[in-house]
Amino acid sequence: MIEHQPAAGWIAVEDFLSAVVVRPDSALKHAVSAALEAGMPPIEVAPNAGKLLKLLVRLSGARRVLEIGTLAGFSTIWMAQGLPDGGRLVTCEYLSKHAEVARANVEAAGLGSKVEIRTGAALDTLAALEAEGADPFDFVFIDADKENNANYLDWAIRLGRPGTTVVMDNAVWEGAVLDPSLDTVNAPGIIGALQMMGEDPRLDGTVIQTVGSKGWDGFALALVR
Ligand code: SAH
Ligand code: DHB
Ligand code: MG
């Protein structure tokens, strides 16, 4: 990945906004500290982005959420907190160590009955969900290996329905979307997914650039037509 070099002012403002407006609860704060203690990378969404995910889940009326890329469950907990009674979230994680930490964090947040963590390559899990005839997902959050972002968008459409909301993290990647030589592993996948959001007649999308503790990045939002 590209080194993040966030400006001090961005982080100070983010901390202020988190403390005054976002107000993550103790379960969310614990999820971040438990991930650090387990030696996992601090690449969860920023608190203000997590809160945005929760609000988008509520605004869209989603009852079934699909997440691709769990890490320690920080974004998982935010989104599950936005679900109504009886709502369900399925999240895909490649690394069993990450999945175990996430499972403990989700349990500690009191959300174990709503959240299912599936370990393995997300492309395999997504195919399994289709084979099982899973009910359509109302909301999909894509935040795993960037090389597969366009594939994950396609799966979001296949496993969704007209009206499904799709959010994709890391849509700007420190500006590498303009210069893929900055990260030849991840940038092409991000650019491909952005082009798909713009061109695919099944999607209607936009991207918001973000700065803060996670550097210079972006949140892409699309509606399945
Ligand atoms: N959404 C999380 C952060 C996810 S970080 C949050 O905001 O809290 C990206 C995660 O995707 C990592 O845990 C990584 O192990 C996982 N990942 C990477 N490649 C994957 C794949 N092919 N399938 C599933 N998960 C994958
Ligand atoms: C990485 C992944 C992410 O989803 C993110 O938000 C930041 C960094 C990474 O793989 O380095
Ligand atoms: Mg991310």
mmCIF file of C-alpha atoms and ligand atoms in Angstrom:
data_model
loop_
_atom_site.group_PDB
_atom_site.id
_atom_site.type_symbol
_atom_site.label_atom_id
_atom_site.label_comp_id
_atom_site.label_asym_id
_atom_site.label_seq_id
_atom_site.Cartn_x
_atom_site.Cartn_y
_atom_site.Cartn_z
ATOM 1 C CA MET A 1 0.000 0.000 0.000
ATOM 2 C CA ILE A 2 0.929 3.643 -0.252
ATOM 3 C CA GLU A 3 2.179 5.227 2.969
ATOM 4 C CA HIS A 4 -0.403 7.435 4.583
ATOM 5 C CA GLN A 5 0.900 10.859 5.542
ATOM 6 C CA PRO A 6 -2.167 12.623 6.882
ATOM 7 C CA ALA A 7 -1.890 16.308 7.768
ATOM 8 C CA ALA A 8 -2.059 16.981 11.510
ATOM 9 C CA GLY A 9 -5.045 19.315 11.108
ATOM 10 C CA TRP A 10 -7.136 16.652 9.403
ATOM 11 C CA ILE A 11 -6.635 14.252 12.294
ATOM 12 C CA ALA A 12 -7.281 16.895 14.952
ATOM 13 C CA VAL A 13 -10.550 17.819 13.234
ATOM 14 C CA GLU A 14 -11.497 14.150 12.841
ATOM 15 C CA ASP A 15 -10.849 13.546 16.557
ATOM 16 C CA PHE A 16 -13.030 16.556 17.386
ATOM 17 C CA LEU A 17 -15.840 15.375 15.104
ATOM 18 C CA SER A 18 -15.612 11.843 16.480
ATOM 19 C CA ALA A 19 -15.819 13.041 20.065
ATOM 20 C CA VAL A 20 -18.565 15.634 19.521
ATOM 21 C CA VAL A 21 -20.780 14.080 16.838
ATOM 22 C CA VAL A 22 -19.903 10.459 16.067
ATOM 23 C CA ARG A 23 -19.458 9.197 19.646
ATOM 24 C CA PRO A 24 -18.468 5.542 19.108
ATOM 25 C CA ASP A 25 -19.615 3.382 22.033
ATOM 26 C CA SER A 26 -17.351 1.286 24.246
ATOM 27 C CA ALA A 27 -17.845 -1.840 22.090
ATOM 28 C CA LEU A 28 -16.556 0.016 19.039
ATOM 29 C CA LYS A 29 -13.595 1.470 20.943
ATOM 30 C CA HIS A 30 -12.826 -2.001 22.298
ATOM 31 C CA ALA A 31 -12.876 -3.478 18.778
ATOM 32 C CA VAL A 32 -10.142 -1.067 17.693
ATOM 33 C CA SER A 33 -7.942 -1.633 20.750
ATOM 34 C CA ALA A 34 -8.370 -5.431 20.579
ATOM 35 C CA ALA A 35 -7.248 -5.361 16.939
ATOM 36 C CA LEU A 36 -4.141 -3.369 17.840
ATOM 37 C CA GLU A 37 -3.350 -5.737 20.719
ATOM 38 C CA ALA A 38 -3.695 -8.686 18.330
ATOM 39 C CA GLY A 39 -1.120 -7.048 16.043
ATOM 40 C CA MET A 40 -3.604 -6.427 13.241
ATOM 41 C CA PRO A 41 -3.106 -3.465 10.880
ATOM 42 C CA PRO A 42 -5.023 -0.262 11.797
ATOM 43 C CA ILE A 43 -6.882 -0.168 8.505
ATOM 44 C CA GLU A 44 -10.481 -0.142 9.743
ATOM 45 C CA VAL A 45 -12.674 2.700 8.503
ATOM 46 C CA ALA A 46 -12.468 5.977 10.422
ATOM 47 C CA PRO A 47 -15.178 6.433 13.094
ATOM 48 C CA ASN A 48 -17.016 9.059 11.056
ATOM 49 C CA ALA A 49 -17.086 6.679 8.083
ATOM 50 C CA GLY A 50 -18.290 3.836 10.314
ATOM 51 C CA LYS A 51 -21.108 6.021 11.592
ATOM 52 C CA LEU A 52 -21.948 6.919 7.987
ATOM 53 C CA LEU A 53 -22.250 3.189 7.222
ATOM 54 C CA LYS A 54 -24.612 2.737 10.166
ATOM 55 C CA LEU A 55 -26.751 5.677 9.050
ATOM 56 C CA LEU A 56 -26.803 4.454 5.444
ATOM 57 C CA VAL A 57 -27.990 1.045 6.647
ATOM 58 C CA ARG A 58 -30.801 2.765 8.527
ATOM 59 C CA LEU A 59 -31.635 5.250 5.769
ATOM 60 C CA SER A 60 -31.865 2.460 3.207
ATOM 61 C CA GLY A 61 -34.056 0.372 5.505
ATOM 62 C CA ALA A 62 -31.692 -2.551 5.021
ATOM 63 C CA ARG A 63 -32.473 -5.812 6.809
ATOM 64 C CA ARG A 64 -29.761 -7.889 5.113
ATOM 65 C CA VAL A 65 -26.202 -6.565 4.912
ATOM 66 C CA LEU A 66 -23.235 -8.168 3.161
ATOM 67 C CA GLU A 67 -19.696 -7.098 4.037
ATOM 68 C CA ILE A 68 -16.575 -8.113 2.134
ATOM 69 C CA GLY A 69 -13.503 -7.652 4.383
ATOM 70 C CA THR A 70 -14.133 -7.973 8.139
ATOM 71 C CA LEU A 71 -10.735 -7.291 9.789
ATOM 72 C CA ALA A 72 -11.612 -6.998 13.520
ATOM 73 C CA GLY A 73 -15.269 -6.203 12.978
ATOM 74 C CA PHE A 74 -15.213 -2.422 13.491
ATOM 75 C CA SER A 75 -17.262 -1.611 10.370
ATOM 76 C CA THR A 76 -19.255 -4.803 11.005
ATOM 77 C CA ILE A 77 -20.356 -3.555 14.418
ATOM 78 C CA TRP A 78 -21.255 -0.111 13.084
ATOM 79 C CA MET A 79 -23.461 -1.595 10.355
ATOM 80 C CA ALA A 80 -25.028 -4.229 12.634
ATOM 81 C CA GLN A 81 -25.913 -1.432 15.071
ATOM 82 C CA GLY A 82 -27.949 0.102 12.247
ATOM 83 C CA LEU A 83 -29.974 -3.065 11.625
ATOM 84 C CA PRO A 84 -33.511 -3.501 12.926
ATOM 85 C CA ASP A 85 -34.557 -6.435 15.135
ATOM 86 C CA GLY A 86 -34.346 -9.560 13.020
ATOM 87 C CA GLY A 87 -31.792 -7.992 10.684
ATOM 88 C CA ARG A 88 -28.790 -9.999 9.537
ATOM 89 C CA LEU A 89 -25.236 -9.262 8.438
ATOM 90 C CA VAL A 90 -22.941 -11.715 6.654
ATOM 91 C CA THR A 91 -19.276 -10.705 6.554
ATOM 92 C CA CYS A 92 -16.444 -12.348 4.580
ATOM 93 C CA GLU A 93 -12.886 -12.586 5.912
ATOM 94 C CA TYR A 94 -9.947 -14.456 4.409
ATOM 95 C CA LEU A 95 -7.753 -14.729 7.513
ATOM 96 C CA SER A 96 -8.992 -16.968 10.339
ATOM 97 C CA LYS A 97 -7.034 -14.915 12.884
ATOM 98 C CA HIS A 98 -8.912 -11.775 11.830
ATOM 99 C CA ALA A 99 -12.215 -13.651 11.871
ATOM 100 C CA GLU A 100 -11.569 -14.903 15.427
ATOM 101 C CA VAL A 101 -10.777 -11.431 16.754
ATOM 102 C CA ALA A 102 -13.818 -10.063 14.937
ATOM 103 C CA ARG A 103 -16.061 -12.798 16.346
ATOM 104 C CA ALA A 104 -14.992 -11.907 19.896
ATOM 105 C CA ASN A 105 -15.530 -8.187 19.219
ATOM 106 C CA VAL A 106 -18.979 -8.765 17.706
ATOM 107 C CA GLU A 107 -19.973 -10.979 20.657
ATOM 108 C CA ALA A 108 -18.714 -8.361 23.125
ATOM 109 C CA ALA A 109 -20.863 -5.797 21.307
ATOM 110 C CA GLY A 110 -23.933 -8.007 21.900
ATOM 111 C CA LEU A 111 -24.413 -8.538 18.162
ATOM 112 C CA GLY A 112 -23.526 -12.216 17.873
ATOM 113 C CA SER A 113 -27.056 -13.233 16.921
ATOM 114 C CA LYS A 114 -27.176 -10.799 13.988
ATOM 115 C CA VAL A 115 -23.708 -11.339 12.513
ATOM 116 C CA GLU A 116 -22.305 -14.323 10.636
ATOM 117 C CA ILE A 117 -18.574 -14.274 9.889
ATOM 118 C CA ARG A 118 -17.542 -16.558 7.034
ATOM 119 C CA THR A 119 -13.860 -17.395 6.738
ATOM 120 C CA GLY A 120 -12.229 -17.923 3.340
ATOM 121 C CA ALA A 121 -11.626 -16.110 0.076
ATOM 122 C CA ALA A 122 -14.620 -13.820 -0.420
ATOM 123 C CA LEU A 123 -15.104 -14.924 -4.026
ATOM 124 C CA ASP A 124 -15.684 -18.484 -2.752
ATOM 125 C CA THR A 125 -18.064 -17.307 -0.015
ATOM 126 C CA LEU A 126 -20.032 -15.165 -2.472
ATOM 127 C CA ALA A 127 -20.415 -18.108 -4.849
ATOM 128 C CA ALA A 128 -21.528 -20.264 -1.917
ATOM 129 C CA LEU A 129 -24.143 -17.686 -0.904
ATOM 130 C CA GLU A 130 -25.539 -17.754 -4.440
ATOM 131 C CA ALA A 131 -25.523 -21.560 -4.522
ATOM 132 C CA GLU A 132 -27.369 -21.637 -1.192
ATOM 133 C CA GLY A 133 -30.049 -19.372 -2.643
ATOM 134 C CA ALA A 134 -29.479 -16.680 -0.024
ATOM 135 C CA ASP A 135 -32.156 -13.988 0.109
ATOM 136 C CA PRO A 136 -31.076 -10.777 -1.671
ATOM 137 C CA PHE A 137 -28.870 -8.361 0.246
ATOM 138 C CA ASP A 138 -30.157 -4.817 0.696
ATOM 139 C CA PHE A 139 -26.773 -3.268 1.470
ATOM 140 C CA VAL A 140 -23.230 -4.306 0.488
ATOM 141 C CA PHE A 141 -19.950 -2.904 1.855
ATOM 142 C CA ILE A 142 -16.823 -3.737 -0.174
ATOM 143 C CA ASP A 143 -13.556 -3.393 1.775
ATOM 144 C CA ALA A 144 -11.172 -6.313 1.114
ATOM 145 C CA ASP A 145 -8.510 -7.025 -1.541
ATOM 146 C CA LYS A 146 -8.715 -4.146 -4.000
ATOM 147 C CA GLU A 147 -7.708 -6.290 -6.990
ATOM 148 C CA ASN A 148 -11.140 -7.905 -6.884
ATOM 149 C CA ASN A 149 -13.172 -4.724 -6.442
ATOM 150 C CA ALA A 150 -14.856 -4.956 -9.848
ATOM 151 C CA ASN A 151 -15.640 -8.635 -9.199
ATOM 152 C CA TYR A 152 -17.106 -7.693 -5.829
ATOM 153 C CA LEU A 153 -19.244 -5.003 -7.457
ATOM 154 C CA ASP A 154 -20.538 -7.605 -9.872
ATOM 155 C CA TRP A 155 -21.317 -9.949 -6.971
ATOM 156 C CA ALA A 156 -23.055 -7.127 -5.101
ATOM 157 C CA ILE A 157 -25.403 -6.770 -8.075
ATOM 158 C CA ARG A 158 -25.921 -10.527 -8.421
ATOM 159 C CA LEU A 159 -26.596 -11.027 -4.721
ATOM 160 C CA GLY A 160 -28.575 -7.796 -4.463
ATOM 161 C CA ARG A 161 -31.722 -6.475 -6.116
ATOM 162 C CA PRO A 162 -32.796 -3.247 -7.802
ATOM 163 C CA GLY A 163 -32.441 -0.680 -5.017
ATOM 164 C CA THR A 164 -29.551 -2.356 -3.197
ATOM 165 C CA THR A 165 -27.057 0.140 -1.775
ATOM 166 C CA VAL A 166 -23.366 -0.517 -2.424
ATOM 167 C CA VAL A 167 -20.522 1.228 -0.597
ATOM 168 C CA MET A 168 -16.879 0.710 -1.557
ATOM 169 C CA ASP A 169 -14.023 1.901 0.683
ATOM 170 C CA ASN A 170 -10.636 3.089 -0.521
ATOM 171 C CA ALA A 171 -11.876 4.685 -3.728
ATOM 172 C CA VAL A 172 -9.053 7.265 -3.994
ATOM 173 C CA TRP A 173 -6.054 5.409 -2.468
ATOM 174 C CA GLU A 174 -3.814 8.436 -1.857
ATOM 175 C CA GLY A 175 -4.496 9.659 -5.380
ATOM 176 C CA ALA A 176 -3.181 6.474 -7.004
ATOM 177 C CA VAL A 177 -6.378 6.364 -9.059
ATOM 178 C CA LEU A 178 -4.678 9.003 -11.238
ATOM 179 C CA ASP A 179 -1.271 7.278 -11.239
ATOM 180 C CA PRO A 180 -1.498 3.494 -10.906
ATOM 181 C CA SER A 181 2.317 3.243 -10.968
ATOM 182 C CA LEU A 182 2.127 4.412 -7.325
ATOM 183 C CA ASP A 183 0.602 1.006 -6.449
ATOM 184 C CA THR A 184 0.507 -1.453 -9.289
ATOM 185 C CA VAL A 185 -1.117 -4.121 -7.085
ATOM 186 C CA ASN A 186 -4.155 -2.242 -5.807
ATOM 187 C CA ALA A 187 -4.681 0.844 -7.985
ATOM 188 C CA PRO A 188 -5.777 -0.991 -11.167
ATOM 189 C CA GLY A 189 -8.506 -2.826 -9.231
ATOM 190 C CA ILE A 190 -9.764 0.413 -7.709
ATOM 191 C CA ILE A 191 -9.734 2.220 -11.063
ATOM 192 C CA GLY A 192 -11.530 -0.693 -12.733
ATOM 193 C CA ALA A 193 -14.270 -0.626 -10.125
ATOM 194 C CA LEU A 194 -14.696 3.145 -10.460
ATOM 195 C CA GLN A 195 -15.007 2.797 -14.243
ATOM 196 C CA MET A 196 -17.594 0.090 -13.721
ATOM 197 C CA MET A 197 -19.554 2.355 -11.365
ATOM 198 C CA GLY A 198 -19.605 5.021 -14.065
ATOM 199 C CA GLU A 199 -20.286 2.823 -17.078
ATOM 200 C CA ASP A 200 -22.251 -0.220 -15.967
ATOM 201 C CA PRO A 201 -25.935 0.432 -16.699
ATOM 202 C CA ARG A 202 -26.843 -1.588 -13.589
ATOM 203 C CA LEU A 203 -25.187 0.978 -11.286
ATOM 204 C CA ASP A 204 -25.626 4.649 -10.439
ATOM 205 C CA GLY A 205 -22.728 5.908 -8.342
ATOM 206 C CA THR A 206 -20.644 8.687 -6.874
ATOM 207 C CA VAL A 207 -17.443 9.046 -4.827
ATOM 208 C CA ILE A 208 -16.726 11.310 -1.875
ATOM 209 C CA GLN A 209 -13.043 12.112 -1.253
ATOM 210 C CA THR A 210 -11.996 11.851 2.371
ATOM 211 C CA VAL A 211 -9.055 12.969 4.501
ATOM 212 C CA GLY A 212 -8.275 12.215 8.124
ATOM 213 C CA SER A 213 -6.668 9.501 10.220
ATOM 214 C CA LYS A 214 -6.781 7.120 7.258
ATOM 215 C CA GLY A 215 -4.985 9.539 4.952
ATOM 216 C CA TRP A 216 -6.321 10.685 1.589
ATOM 217 C CA ASP A 217 -8.940 8.295 0.336
ATOM 218 C CA GLY A 218 -12.584 8.035 -0.754
ATOM 219 C CA PHE A 219 -15.923 6.369 -0.138
ATOM 220 C CA ALA A 220 -17.816 5.250 -3.218
ATOM 221 C CA LEU A 221 -21.592 4.925 -3.058
ATOM 222 C CA ALA A 222 -23.776 3.268 -5.687
ATOM 223 C CA LEU A 223 -27.357 2.242 -6.126
ATOM 224 C CA VAL A 224 -28.212 -0.926 -8.022
ATOM 225 C CA ARG A 225 -30.737 0.101 -10.692
HETATM 226 N N1 SAH B 1 -14.011 -3.447 6.873
HETATM 227 C C1 SAH B 1 -12.998 -3.463 7.930
HETATM 228 C C2 SAH B 1 -11.599 -3.355 7.365
HETATM 229 C C3 SAH B 1 -11.252 -4.432 6.384
HETATM 230 S S1 SAH B 1 -9.505 -4.482 6.028
HETATM 231 C C4 SAH B 1 -13.274 -2.270 8.866
HETATM 232 O O1 SAH B 1 -13.453 -1.159 8.336
HETATM 233 O O2 SAH B 1 -13.302 -2.450 10.087
HETATM 234 C C5 SAH B 1 -9.493 -5.670 4.749
HETATM 235 C C6 SAH B 1 -9.752 -7.094 5.221
HETATM 236 O O3 SAH B 1 -9.992 -7.873 4.046
HETATM 237 C C7 SAH B 1 -8.565 -7.742 5.943
HETATM 238 O O4 SAH B 1 -8.958 -8.289 7.167
HETATM 239 C C8 SAH B 1 -8.126 -8.836 4.983
HETATM 240 O O5 SAH B 1 -7.627 -10.000 5.638
HETATM 241 C C9 SAH B 1 -9.413 -9.139 4.245
HETATM 242 N N2 SAH B 1 -9.228 -9.763 2.937
HETATM 243 C C10 SAH B 1 -8.226 -9.578 2.065
HETATM 244 N N3 SAH B 1 -8.392 -10.335 0.972
HETATM 245 C C11 SAH B 1 -9.547 -11.011 1.160
HETATM 246 C C12 SAH B 1 -10.277 -11.965 0.393
HETATM 247 N N4 SAH B 1 -9.846 -12.381 -0.808
HETATM 248 N N5 SAH B 1 -11.424 -12.450 0.882
HETATM 249 C C13 SAH B 1 -11.883 -12.034 2.092
HETATM 250 N N6 SAH B 1 -11.238 -11.147 2.871
HETATM 251 C C14 SAH B 1 -10.092 -10.644 2.402
HETATM 252 C C1 DHB B 2 -5.690 -1.355 3.377
HETATM 253 C C2 DHB B 2 -6.965 -1.869 3.237
HETATM 254 C C3 DHB B 2 -8.045 -1.089 3.537
HETATM 255 O O1 DHB B 2 -9.314 -1.532 3.376
HETATM 256 C C4 DHB B 2 -7.879 0.209 3.996
HETATM 257 O O2 DHB B 2 -9.002 0.937 4.284
HETATM 258 C C5 DHB B 2 -6.608 0.731 4.157
HETATM 259 C C6 DHB B 2 -5.500 -0.049 3.847
HETATM 260 C C7 DHB B 2 -4.507 -2.203 3.047
HETATM 261 O O3 DHB B 2 -4.729 -3.359 2.628
HETATM 262 O O4 DHB B 2 -3.403 -1.749 3.199
HETATM 263 MG MG MG B 3 -10.764 -0.054 3.665
#
